[in-house]
mmCIF file of C-alpha atoms in Angstrom:
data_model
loop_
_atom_site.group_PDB
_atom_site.id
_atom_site.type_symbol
_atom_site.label_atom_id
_atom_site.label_comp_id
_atom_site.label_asym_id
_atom_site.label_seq_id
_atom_site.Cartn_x
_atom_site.Cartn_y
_atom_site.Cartn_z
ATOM 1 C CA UNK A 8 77.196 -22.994 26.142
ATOM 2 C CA UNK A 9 79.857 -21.544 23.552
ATOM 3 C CA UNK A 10 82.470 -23.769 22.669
ATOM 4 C CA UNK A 11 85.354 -21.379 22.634
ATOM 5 C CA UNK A 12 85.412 -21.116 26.401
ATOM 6 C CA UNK A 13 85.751 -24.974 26.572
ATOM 7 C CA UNK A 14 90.002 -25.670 26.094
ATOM 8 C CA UNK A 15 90.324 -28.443 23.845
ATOM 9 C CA UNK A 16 92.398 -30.615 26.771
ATOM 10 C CA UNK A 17 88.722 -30.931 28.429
ATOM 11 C CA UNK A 18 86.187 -34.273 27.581
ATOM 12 C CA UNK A 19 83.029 -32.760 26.585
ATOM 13 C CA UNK A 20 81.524 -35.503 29.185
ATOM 14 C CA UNK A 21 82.758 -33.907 31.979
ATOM 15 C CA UNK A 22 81.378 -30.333 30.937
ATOM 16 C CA UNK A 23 78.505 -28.858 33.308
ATOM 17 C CA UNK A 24 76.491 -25.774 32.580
ATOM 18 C CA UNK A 25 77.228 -24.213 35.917
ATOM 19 C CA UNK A 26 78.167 -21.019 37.531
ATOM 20 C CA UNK A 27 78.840 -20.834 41.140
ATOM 21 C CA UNK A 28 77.349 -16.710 40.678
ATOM 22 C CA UNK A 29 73.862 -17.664 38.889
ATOM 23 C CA UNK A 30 73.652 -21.163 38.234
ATOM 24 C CA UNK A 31 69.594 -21.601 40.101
ATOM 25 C CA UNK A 32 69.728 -20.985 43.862
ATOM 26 C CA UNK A 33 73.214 -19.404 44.006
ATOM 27 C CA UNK A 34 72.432 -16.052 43.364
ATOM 28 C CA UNK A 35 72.832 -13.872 46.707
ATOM 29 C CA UNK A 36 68.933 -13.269 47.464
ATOM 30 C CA UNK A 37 66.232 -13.469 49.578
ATOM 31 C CA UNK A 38 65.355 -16.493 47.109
ATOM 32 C CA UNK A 39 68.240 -18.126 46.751
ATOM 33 C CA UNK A 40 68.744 -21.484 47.830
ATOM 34 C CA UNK A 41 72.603 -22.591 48.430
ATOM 35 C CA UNK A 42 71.996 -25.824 49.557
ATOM 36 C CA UNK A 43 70.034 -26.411 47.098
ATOM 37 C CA UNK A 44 72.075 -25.607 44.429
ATOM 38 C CA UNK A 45 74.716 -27.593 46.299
ATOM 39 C CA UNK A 46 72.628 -30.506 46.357
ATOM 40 C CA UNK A 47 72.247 -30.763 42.903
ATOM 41 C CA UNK A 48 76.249 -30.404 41.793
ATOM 42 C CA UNK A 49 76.728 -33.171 44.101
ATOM 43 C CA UNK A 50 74.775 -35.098 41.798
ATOM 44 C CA UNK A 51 77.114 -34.582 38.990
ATOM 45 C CA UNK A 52 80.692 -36.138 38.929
ATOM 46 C CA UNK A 53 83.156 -35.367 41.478
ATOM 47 C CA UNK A 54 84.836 -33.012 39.787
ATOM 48 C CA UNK A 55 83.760 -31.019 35.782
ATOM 49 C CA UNK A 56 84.196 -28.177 34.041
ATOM 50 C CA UNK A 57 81.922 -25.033 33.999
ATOM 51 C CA UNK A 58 83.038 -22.856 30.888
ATOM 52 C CA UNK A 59 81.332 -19.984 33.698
ATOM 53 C CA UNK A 60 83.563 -18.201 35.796
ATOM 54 C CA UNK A 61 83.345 -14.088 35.255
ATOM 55 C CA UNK A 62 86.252 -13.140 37.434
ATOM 56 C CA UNK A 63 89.095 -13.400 34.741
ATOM 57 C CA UNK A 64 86.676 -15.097 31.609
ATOM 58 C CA UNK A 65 88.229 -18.574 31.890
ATOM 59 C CA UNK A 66 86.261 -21.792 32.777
ATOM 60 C CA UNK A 67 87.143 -23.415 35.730
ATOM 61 C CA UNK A 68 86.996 -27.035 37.217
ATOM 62 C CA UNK A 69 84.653 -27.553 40.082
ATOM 63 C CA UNK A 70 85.719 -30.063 42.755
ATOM 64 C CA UNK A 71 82.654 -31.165 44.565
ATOM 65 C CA UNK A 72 84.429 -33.401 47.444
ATOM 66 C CA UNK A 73 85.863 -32.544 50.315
ATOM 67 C CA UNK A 74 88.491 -35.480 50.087
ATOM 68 C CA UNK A 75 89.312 -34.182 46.323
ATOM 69 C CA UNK A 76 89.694 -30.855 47.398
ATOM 70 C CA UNK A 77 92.099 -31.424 49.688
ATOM 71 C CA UNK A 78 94.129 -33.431 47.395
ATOM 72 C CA UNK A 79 94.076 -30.687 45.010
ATOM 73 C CA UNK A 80 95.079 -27.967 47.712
ATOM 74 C CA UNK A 81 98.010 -30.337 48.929
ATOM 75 C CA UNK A 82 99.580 -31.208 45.879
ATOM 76 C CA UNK A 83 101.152 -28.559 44.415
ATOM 77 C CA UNK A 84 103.560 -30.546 42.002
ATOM 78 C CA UNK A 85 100.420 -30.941 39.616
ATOM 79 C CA UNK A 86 98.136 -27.721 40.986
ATOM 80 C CA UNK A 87 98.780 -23.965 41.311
ATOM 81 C CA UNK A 88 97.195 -21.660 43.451
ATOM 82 C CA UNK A 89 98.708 -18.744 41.493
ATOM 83 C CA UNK A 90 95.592 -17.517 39.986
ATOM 84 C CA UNK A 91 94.400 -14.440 41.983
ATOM 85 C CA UNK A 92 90.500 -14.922 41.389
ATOM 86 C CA UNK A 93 89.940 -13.472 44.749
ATOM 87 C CA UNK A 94 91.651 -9.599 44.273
ATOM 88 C CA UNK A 95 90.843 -10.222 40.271
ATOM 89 C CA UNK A 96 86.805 -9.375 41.570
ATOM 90 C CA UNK A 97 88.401 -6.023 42.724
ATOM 91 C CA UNK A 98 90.185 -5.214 39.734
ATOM 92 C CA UNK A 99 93.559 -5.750 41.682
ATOM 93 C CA UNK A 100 96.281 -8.710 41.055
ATOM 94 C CA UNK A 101 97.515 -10.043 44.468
ATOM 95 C CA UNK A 102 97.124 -13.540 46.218
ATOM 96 C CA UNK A 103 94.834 -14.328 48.850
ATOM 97 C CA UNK A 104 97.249 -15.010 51.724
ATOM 98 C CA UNK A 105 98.310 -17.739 52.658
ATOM 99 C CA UNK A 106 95.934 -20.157 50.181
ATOM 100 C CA UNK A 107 97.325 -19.139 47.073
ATOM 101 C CA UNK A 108 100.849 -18.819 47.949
ATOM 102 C CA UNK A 109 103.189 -21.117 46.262
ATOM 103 C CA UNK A 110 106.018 -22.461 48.292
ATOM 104 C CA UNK A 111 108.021 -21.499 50.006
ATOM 105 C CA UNK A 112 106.267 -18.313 50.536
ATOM 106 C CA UNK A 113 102.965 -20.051 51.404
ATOM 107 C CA UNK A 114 105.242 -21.592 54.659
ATOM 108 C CA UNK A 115 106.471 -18.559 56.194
ATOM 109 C CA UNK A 116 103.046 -17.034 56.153
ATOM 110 C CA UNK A 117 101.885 -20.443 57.647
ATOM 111 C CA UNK A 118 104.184 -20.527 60.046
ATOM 112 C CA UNK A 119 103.439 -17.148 61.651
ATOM 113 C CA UNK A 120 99.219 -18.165 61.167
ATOM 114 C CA UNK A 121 99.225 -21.461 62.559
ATOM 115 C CA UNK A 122 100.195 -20.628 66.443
ATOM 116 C CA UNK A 123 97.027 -18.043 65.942
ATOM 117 C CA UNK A 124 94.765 -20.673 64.860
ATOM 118 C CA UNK A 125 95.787 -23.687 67.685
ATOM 119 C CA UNK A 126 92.745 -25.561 69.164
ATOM 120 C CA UNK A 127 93.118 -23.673 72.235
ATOM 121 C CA UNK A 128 93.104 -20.442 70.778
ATOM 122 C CA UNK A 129 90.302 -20.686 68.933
ATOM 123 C CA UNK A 130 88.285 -22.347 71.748
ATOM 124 C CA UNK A 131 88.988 -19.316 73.422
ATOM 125 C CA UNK A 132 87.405 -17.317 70.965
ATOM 126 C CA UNK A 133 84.177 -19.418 71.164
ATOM 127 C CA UNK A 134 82.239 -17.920 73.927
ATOM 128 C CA UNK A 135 82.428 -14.478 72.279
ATOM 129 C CA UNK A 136 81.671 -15.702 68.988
ATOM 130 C CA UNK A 137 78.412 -17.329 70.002
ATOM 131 C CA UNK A 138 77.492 -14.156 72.191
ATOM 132 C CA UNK A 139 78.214 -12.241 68.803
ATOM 133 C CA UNK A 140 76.297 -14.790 67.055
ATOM 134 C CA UNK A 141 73.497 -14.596 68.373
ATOM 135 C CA UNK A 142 72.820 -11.228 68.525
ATOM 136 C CA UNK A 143 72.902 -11.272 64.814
ATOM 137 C CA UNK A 144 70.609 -13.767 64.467
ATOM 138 C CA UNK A 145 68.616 -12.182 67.060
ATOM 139 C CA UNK A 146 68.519 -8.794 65.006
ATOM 140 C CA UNK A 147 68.286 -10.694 61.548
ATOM 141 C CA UNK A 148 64.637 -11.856 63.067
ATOM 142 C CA UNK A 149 64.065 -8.712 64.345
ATOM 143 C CA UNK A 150 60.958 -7.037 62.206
ATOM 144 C CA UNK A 151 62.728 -4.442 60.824
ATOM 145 C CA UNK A 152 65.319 -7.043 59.624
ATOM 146 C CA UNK A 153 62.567 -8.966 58.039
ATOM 147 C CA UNK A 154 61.344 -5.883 56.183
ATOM 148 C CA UNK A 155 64.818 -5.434 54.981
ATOM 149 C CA UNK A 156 65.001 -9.140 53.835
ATOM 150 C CA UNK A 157 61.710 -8.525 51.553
ATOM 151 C CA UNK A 158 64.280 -6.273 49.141
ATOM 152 C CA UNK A 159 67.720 -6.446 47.490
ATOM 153 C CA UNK A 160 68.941 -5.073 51.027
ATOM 154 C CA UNK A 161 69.007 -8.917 52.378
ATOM 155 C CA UNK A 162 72.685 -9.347 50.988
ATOM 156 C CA UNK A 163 74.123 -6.178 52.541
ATOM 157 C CA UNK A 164 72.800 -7.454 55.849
ATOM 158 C CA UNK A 165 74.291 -10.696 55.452
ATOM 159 C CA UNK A 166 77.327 -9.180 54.881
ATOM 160 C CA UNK A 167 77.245 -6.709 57.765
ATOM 161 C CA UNK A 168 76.946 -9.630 60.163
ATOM 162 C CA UNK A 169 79.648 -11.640 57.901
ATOM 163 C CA UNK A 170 81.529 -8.511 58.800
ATOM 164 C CA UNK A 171 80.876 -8.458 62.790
ATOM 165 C CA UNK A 172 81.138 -11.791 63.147
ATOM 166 C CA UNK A 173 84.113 -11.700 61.845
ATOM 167 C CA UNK A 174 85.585 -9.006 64.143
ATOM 168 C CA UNK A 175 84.165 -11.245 66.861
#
């Protein structure tokens, strides 16, 4: 680990050698093992610092618990979400809407999502989404599928169904 992506402001205790890209099991492949990998950052402390993160070159802090997460996401006195790592992968500069919106833009998008998203409207969406569902899974077993899986192909498959599903 080089020092010089480690701010000074940061313990050296609470510094992890891990990458959410290619720390073991998080790569995107037929070998890869999220929960694995999951698994084993929930054995460090709740929250550290991986000097890894190859969107913009900075470290960044991991928060490994739900219940810290949330704090972080709700308290925008002490946290930002002005950081663009999403649209920095593509080269571009512009926030994921409506997560890392700062107020009071991040209400005005909220308000126009949230009627979308009510408990009722998305139960409404279930029976089409498990249809959808599995049919994917049902082609991801198909043979052919499994012939894809055996090369670098697995990920673009995953994604195609990431994609469908989504348009479910």
């Amino acid at each position: 680990m080089q020092r010089d992506y480690i701010p000074d402001h940061v313990p050296s205790a609470l510094v992890r050698d891990f990458s959410l890209f290619t720390s073991p099991g998080m790569a995107p492949t037929a070998n890869g093992d999220p929960h694995a990998a999951v698994a084993r950052v929930h054995g460090e402390p709740h929250i550290f610092y991986s000097p890894y993160n190859p969107r913009d070159g900075r470290g960044t802090w991991v928060i490994t618990r739900a219940r810290d997460q949330r704090k972080v996401l709700e308290d925008i006195e002490t946290f930002s979400s002005h950081r663009s790592i999403f649209s920095s992968a593509l080269g571009e500069d512009w926030p994921m809407i409506p997560l890392e919106l700062q107020p009071p833009d991040h209400g005005i998008f909220r308000a126009l999502l949230d009627p979308l998203f009510t408990p009722r409207r998305v139960m409404a969406l279930e029976r089409n989404v498990r249809k959808q569902a599995s049919a994917l899974i049902n082609l991801a077993m198909s043979a052919r599928a499994v012939r894809r899986a055996a090369t670098n192909a697995c990920l673009c498959s995953a994604l195609d169904c990431a994609y469908r599903l989504a348009l479910a």
